[in-house]
CSV table of C-alpha atoms and ligand atoms in Angstrom, one decimal:
chain,number,residue,atom,x,y,z
O,1,MET,CA,-92.9,-43.8,181.2
O,2,ALA,CA,-96.5,-42.8,180.7
O,3,LYS,CA,-98.5,-45.1,178.5
O,4,ASP,CA,-99.1,-42.4,175.8
O,5,ASP,CA,-95.4,-41.7,175.7
O,6,GLU,CA,-94.6,-45.3,175.2
O,7,SER,CA,-96.6,-45.5,172.0
O,8,ARG,CA,-94.8,-42.5,170.4
O,9,ILE,CA,-91.3,-43.1,171.6
O,10,SER,CA,-88.9,-45.4,170.0
O,11,ILE,CA,-87.1,-47.5,172.6
O,12,PRO,CA,-83.4,-48.1,171.9
O,13,LYS,CA,-82.8,-51.7,171.2
O,14,HIS,CA,-79.5,-51.7,173.1
O,15,ILE,CA,-78.7,-49.5,176.1
O,16,ALA,CA,-75.3,-49.5,177.7
O,17,ILE,CA,-74.7,-47.7,181.1
O,18,ILE,CA,-71.6,-46.6,182.9
O,19,MET,CA,-72.9,-46.5,186.4
O,20,ASP,CA,-70.8,-43.9,188.1
O,21,GLY,CA,-71.0,-41.7,191.2
O,22,ASN,CA,-71.7,-44.2,194.0
O,23,GLY,CA,-68.8,-42.9,196.0
O,24,ARG,CA,-69.6,-39.2,195.6
O,25,TRP,CA,-73.3,-39.9,196.4
O,26,ALA,CA,-72.2,-41.5,199.7
O,27,LYS,CA,-69.7,-38.7,200.4
O,28,LYS,CA,-72.3,-36.0,200.0
O,29,ARG,CA,-74.3,-37.8,202.7
O,30,MET,CA,-71.3,-38.3,205.0
O,31,LEU,CA,-71.7,-42.0,204.5
O,32,PRO,CA,-68.9,-44.5,203.7
O,33,ARG,CA,-68.3,-45.1,200.0
O,34,VAL,CA,-69.7,-48.6,200.2
O,35,ALA,CA,-73.1,-47.2,201.2
O,36,GLY,CA,-73.2,-45.8,197.7
O,37,HIS,CA,-72.5,-49.2,196.1
O,38,VAL,CA,-75.3,-50.7,198.2
O,39,ARG,CA,-77.8,-48.1,197.0
O,40,GLY,CA,-76.3,-48.6,193.5
O,41,VAL,CA,-77.4,-52.2,193.5
O,42,LYS,CA,-80.9,-51.2,194.3
O,43,ARG,CA,-80.9,-49.0,191.2
O,44,VAL,CA,-79.5,-51.8,189.1
O,45,LYS,CA,-82.4,-54.1,189.9
O,46,GLU,CA,-85.0,-51.3,189.2
O,47,ILE,CA,-83.3,-50.4,185.9
O,48,VAL,CA,-83.1,-54.1,184.7
O,49,GLU,CA,-86.8,-54.6,185.5
O,50,HIS,CA,-87.8,-51.3,183.8
O,51,CYS,CA,-85.8,-52.1,180.7
O,52,ALA,CA,-87.5,-55.5,180.5
O,53,ASN,CA,-90.9,-53.8,180.9
O,54,ILE,CA,-90.5,-51.1,178.3
O,55,GLY,CA,-89.1,-53.4,175.7
O,56,VAL,CA,-85.3,-52.8,175.7
O,57,ASP,CA,-83.8,-55.9,174.1
O,58,TYR,CA,-80.2,-55.5,175.3
O,59,LEU,CA,-78.8,-53.9,178.4
O,60,THR,CA,-75.1,-53.7,179.1
O,61,LEU,CA,-74.0,-52.5,182.6
O,62,PHE,CA,-70.5,-51.6,183.5
O,63,ALA,CA,-70.3,-53.1,187.0
O,64,PHE,CA,-66.6,-53.4,187.5
O,65,GLY,CA,-63.8,-52.3,185.2
O,66,ARG,CA,-60.4,-53.9,184.9
O,67,GLU,CA,-58.9,-50.7,186.3
O,68,ASN,CA,-61.1,-50.9,189.4
O,69,TRP,CA,-58.9,-53.6,190.9
O,70,GLN,CA,-56.6,-50.7,191.8
O,71,ARG,CA,-59.1,-49.4,194.4
O,72,PRO,CA,-58.3,-49.8,198.1
O,73,GLU,CA,-58.4,-53.5,199.0
O,74,GLU,CA,-61.3,-53.0,201.4
O,75,GLU,CA,-63.5,-51.5,198.7
O,76,VAL,CA,-62.7,-54.2,196.2
O,77,SER,CA,-63.5,-56.9,198.6
O,78,PHE,CA,-66.7,-55.2,199.7
O,79,LEU,CA,-67.7,-55.0,196.0
O,80,MET,CA,-66.9,-58.7,195.4
O,81,LYS,CA,-68.9,-59.7,198.5
O,82,LEU,CA,-71.8,-57.6,197.4
O,83,LEU,CA,-71.6,-59.1,194.0
O,84,TYR,CA,-71.7,-62.6,195.3
O,85,GLU,CA,-74.6,-61.9,197.6
O,86,GLN,CA,-76.6,-60.4,194.7
O,87,LEU,CA,-75.8,-63.3,192.5
O,88,GLU,CA,-77.2,-65.7,195.1
O,89,LYS,CA,-80.2,-63.5,196.0
O,90,GLU,CA,-81.3,-62.6,192.5
O,91,PHE,CA,-80.5,-66.0,190.9
O,92,THR,CA,-84.1,-67.2,190.4
O,93,LYS,CA,-85.6,-63.8,190.1
O,94,LEU,CA,-83.7,-62.9,187.0
O,95,HIS,CA,-84.7,-66.2,185.5
O,96,GLU,CA,-88.3,-65.6,186.3
O,97,GLN,CA,-88.1,-62.2,184.7
O,98,GLY,CA,-87.0,-63.8,181.5
O,99,VAL,CA,-83.6,-62.2,181.6
O,100,LYS,CA,-80.8,-63.9,179.7
O,101,ILE,CA,-77.6,-62.9,181.6
O,102,ARG,CA,-74.1,-62.9,180.4
O,103,PHE,CA,-70.9,-61.7,182.2
O,104,ILE,CA,-68.4,-60.1,179.9
O,105,GLY,CA,-64.8,-59.4,180.9
O,106,ASP,CA,-61.5,-61.1,181.7
O,107,LYS,CA,-62.8,-62.8,184.8
O,108,THR,CA,-59.5,-64.6,185.6
O,109,ARG,CA,-59.0,-62.5,188.7
O,110,LEU,CA,-62.5,-63.2,190.0
O,111,SER,CA,-62.7,-65.9,192.7
O,112,SER,CA,-63.6,-69.4,191.7
O,113,LYS,CA,-66.7,-69.0,193.9
O,114,ILE,CA,-67.9,-66.0,191.9
O,115,ASN,CA,-66.9,-67.6,188.6
O,116,SER,CA,-68.9,-70.7,189.3
O,117,LYS,CA,-72.0,-68.7,190.3
O,118,ILE,CA,-71.7,-66.7,187.2
O,119,PHE,CA,-71.4,-69.8,185.0
O,120,GLU,CA,-74.5,-71.4,186.8
O,121,LEU,CA,-76.5,-68.2,186.2
O,122,GLU,CA,-75.5,-68.0,182.6
O,123,GLN,CA,-76.5,-71.6,182.1
O,124,LEU,CA,-79.8,-71.2,183.9
O,125,THR,CA,-80.9,-68.2,181.8
O,126,LEU,CA,-79.4,-69.3,178.5
O,127,ASN,CA,-82.7,-69.8,176.7
O,128,ASN,CA,-84.4,-66.6,178.0
O,129,SER,CA,-85.0,-63.8,175.6
O,130,ARG,CA,-87.1,-61.1,177.2
O,131,LEU,CA,-84.0,-59.0,178.0
O,132,HIS,CA,-80.4,-59.8,177.2
O,133,LEU,CA,-78.4,-58.4,180.1
O,134,ASN,CA,-74.6,-58.1,179.8
O,135,VAL,CA,-72.8,-57.4,183.0
O,136,ALA,CA,-69.3,-56.1,182.3
O,137,LEU,CA,-67.1,-57.5,185.1
O,138,ASP,CA,-63.3,-57.2,185.1
O,139,TYR,CA,-64.0,-55.7,181.7
O,140,SER,CA,-62.0,-53.3,179.6
O,141,GLY,CA,-62.7,-52.3,176.0
O,142,MET,CA,-59.0,-52.7,175.2
O,143,TYR,CA,-59.0,-56.2,176.6
O,144,ASP,CA,-62.1,-57.0,174.6
O,145,ILE,CA,-60.3,-56.0,171.4
O,146,THR,CA,-57.0,-57.7,172.2
O,147,GLN,CA,-58.6,-60.9,173.3
O,148,ALA,CA,-60.4,-60.9,169.9
O,149,ILE,CA,-57.1,-60.4,168.1
O,150,ASN,CA,-55.5,-63.2,170.1
O,151,LYS,CA,-58.2,-65.6,169.1
O,152,LEU,CA,-57.7,-64.6,165.5
O,153,LEU,CA,-54.0,-65.2,165.8
O,154,VAL,CA,-54.6,-68.7,167.2
O,155,GLU,CA,-56.7,-69.4,164.1
O,156,LYS,CA,-53.8,-68.1,162.0
O,157,VAL,CA,-56.1,-65.6,160.2
O,158,THR,CA,-54.2,-63.2,157.9
O,159,HIS,CA,-57.1,-60.9,156.9
O,160,VAL,CA,-60.3,-59.9,158.5
O,161,THR,CA,-63.2,-57.7,157.7
O,162,GLU,CA,-64.9,-55.6,160.4
O,163,SER,CA,-67.8,-58.0,160.5
O,164,ASP,CA,-65.5,-61.0,160.8
O,165,PHE,CA,-63.7,-59.3,163.6
O,166,GLU,CA,-66.9,-58.5,165.5
O,167,LYS,CA,-67.6,-62.2,165.9
O,168,TYR,CA,-64.7,-62.4,168.3
O,169,LEU,CA,-65.7,-59.6,170.6
O,170,LEU,CA,-67.2,-60.5,174.0
O,171,THR,CA,-70.5,-58.8,173.1
O,172,TYR,CA,-71.1,-60.9,170.0
O,173,PRO,CA,-73.8,-61.4,168.6
O,174,ASP,CA,-75.5,-58.5,170.3
O,175,PRO,CA,-76.1,-55.3,168.2
O,176,HIS,CA,-74.1,-52.3,169.1
O,177,PRO,CA,-75.5,-50.0,171.8
O,178,ASP,CA,-77.9,-47.3,170.4
O,179,LEU,CA,-77.7,-45.3,173.6
O,180,LEU,CA,-74.8,-45.0,176.0
O,181,ILE,CA,-75.5,-43.4,179.3
O,182,ARG,CA,-72.9,-42.2,181.8
O,183,THR,CA,-74.0,-40.9,185.2
O,184,SER,CA,-72.3,-38.6,187.7
O,185,GLY,CA,-71.2,-35.7,185.4
O,186,GLU,CA,-68.1,-37.4,184.0
O,187,ALA,CA,-67.8,-37.3,180.2
O,188,ARG,CA,-65.4,-40.1,179.3
O,189,MET,CA,-65.6,-43.7,178.2
O,190,SER,CA,-63.3,-45.2,180.8
O,191,ASN,CA,-62.3,-48.1,178.6
O,192,PHE,CA,-65.8,-49.3,178.1
O,193,MET,CA,-67.0,-51.0,174.8
O,194,LEU,CA,-64.6,-49.0,172.6
O,195,TRP,CA,-65.4,-50.7,169.4
O,196,GLN,CA,-69.1,-51.2,170.0
O,197,ILE,CA,-69.9,-47.5,170.7
O,198,ALA,CA,-68.7,-46.3,167.3
O,199,TYR,CA,-72.2,-44.9,166.5
O,200,SER,CA,-73.9,-44.8,169.9
O,201,GLU,CA,-75.7,-41.7,171.0
O,202,CYS,CA,-74.0,-40.7,174.3
O,203,TYR,CA,-76.0,-39.2,177.1
O,204,PHE,CA,-74.2,-37.7,180.1
O,205,THR,CA,-76.1,-36.7,183.2
O,206,SER,CA,-74.9,-35.2,186.4
O,207,VAL,CA,-77.2,-37.5,188.4
O,208,PHE,CA,-75.2,-40.0,190.6
O,209,TRP,CA,-75.9,-43.6,189.9
O,210,PRO,CA,-77.7,-44.2,193.3
O,211,ASP,CA,-80.2,-41.5,192.3
O,212,PHE,CA,-80.7,-42.8,188.8
O,213,LYS,CA,-84.3,-43.9,189.1
O,214,THR,CA,-86.4,-45.3,186.3
O,215,HIS,CA,-87.7,-41.8,185.6
O,216,GLU,CA,-84.1,-40.8,184.8
O,217,LEU,CA,-83.9,-43.6,182.2
O,218,ASP,CA,-87.1,-42.3,180.6
O,219,VAL,CA,-85.6,-38.9,180.4
O,220,ALA,CA,-82.5,-40.3,178.6
O,221,ILE,CA,-84.7,-42.3,176.2
O,222,LYS,CA,-86.7,-39.1,175.4
O,223,TRP,CA,-83.4,-37.3,174.7
O,224,PHE,CA,-82.4,-40.2,172.5
O,225,ASN,CA,-85.6,-39.7,170.5
O,226,THR,CA,-84.5,-36.1,169.7
O,227,ARG,CA,-81.3,-37.3,168.1
O,228,GLU,CA,-80.9,-37.6,164.3
O,229,ARG,CA,-78.8,-40.7,163.6
O,230,ARG,CA,-77.0,-39.9,160.4
O,231,TYR,CA,-74.2,-42.4,160.3
O,232,GLY,CA,-72.1,-40.1,158.2
O,233,LYS,CA,-74.9,-39.0,155.8
O,234,ILE,CA,-76.7,-35.7,155.7
O,235,SER,CA,-80.2,-35.1,157.0
O,236,GLU,CA,-81.7,-34.9,153.5
O,237,GLN,CA,-80.5,-38.4,152.7
O,238,LEU,CA,-82.4,-40.0,155.6
C,1,LIG,C1,-68.9,-46.2,190.2
C,1,LIG,O1,-69.0,-45.4,191.3
C,1,LIG,C2,-69.4,-47.5,190.5
C,1,LIG,C3,-68.6,-48.7,190.5
C,1,LIG,C4,-67.2,-48.8,190.2
C,1,LIG,C5,-69.3,-49.9,190.7
C,1,LIG,C6,-70.7,-50.0,190.2
C,1,LIG,C7,-71.3,-51.0,191.0
C,1,LIG,C8,-72.6,-51.1,191.3
C,1,LIG,C9,-73.6,-50.2,190.8
C,1,LIG,C10,-73.0,-52.2,192.1
C,1,LIG,C11,-73.1,-53.4,191.4
C,1,LIG,C12,-71.9,-54.1,191.1
C,1,LIG,C13,-71.1,-54.9,191.8
C,1,LIG,C14,-69.8,-55.2,191.4
C,1,LIG,C15,-71.6,-55.4,193.1
C,1,LIG,P1,-67.7,-44.9,191.9
C,1,LIG,O2,-67.4,-45.8,193.1
C,1,LIG,O3,-66.6,-44.8,190.9
C,1,LIG,O4,-68.1,-43.5,192.4
C,1,LIG,P2,-67.2,-42.2,192.4
C,1,LIG,O5,-66.8,-41.9,191.0
C,1,LIG,O6,-68.2,-41.1,192.9
C,1,LIG,O7,-66.1,-42.4,193.4
């Protein structure tokens, strides 16, 4: 983003991204699907760094959905291997960048090797505050809501307000996303942050995730700046 733009533009506090289109990006180039995931990882790193630089406070990335376990076994194991490699490789870098990382999702199906790396990384970065990065892994919005209900049932709660309920969601205490981005031309939520996106501005782009460079994020942020967030009111009341 150009310096003069930065001063005029309001940066969303929380951006959530459904990173889609890795497979189609690869197919278009007659490459195996996994090549798209490898290129996708490169973009993840660039976008994380860019968000930290431009002053985004919270970034939530949908890295692996609960339903993604249904993919061919080779693709799932490739993604898990790629994930582990990245966790090892980026371990100290993320910390040095001042990123506080948290993994949200069920996680019971992840290997113990991955789970312990995740835990280590969360502990290492616990006191960072430059960018709060949530990586949704084995995540589903419906799971997020039902695990919150189950915690409430254990506490034998008989009545909750919306703000009480939120405290049990996996994303708590983060604010809700201001801007939700989905790449690759699809226009659905795919079971992502169903509660938290109640008032997010949703930006859909046909760009495949492996082509989603920092400039594309700037375009999305500029679009976000054209939106009037009325939260149920009318323009004149704002
Ligand atoms: C969507 O593309 C992408 C994913 C399911 C995974 C996103 C993962 C990364 C960007 C890499 C980092 C994450 C891990 C877990 C290493 P798609 O495969 O659904 O593409 P398609 O819709 O074109 O088939």
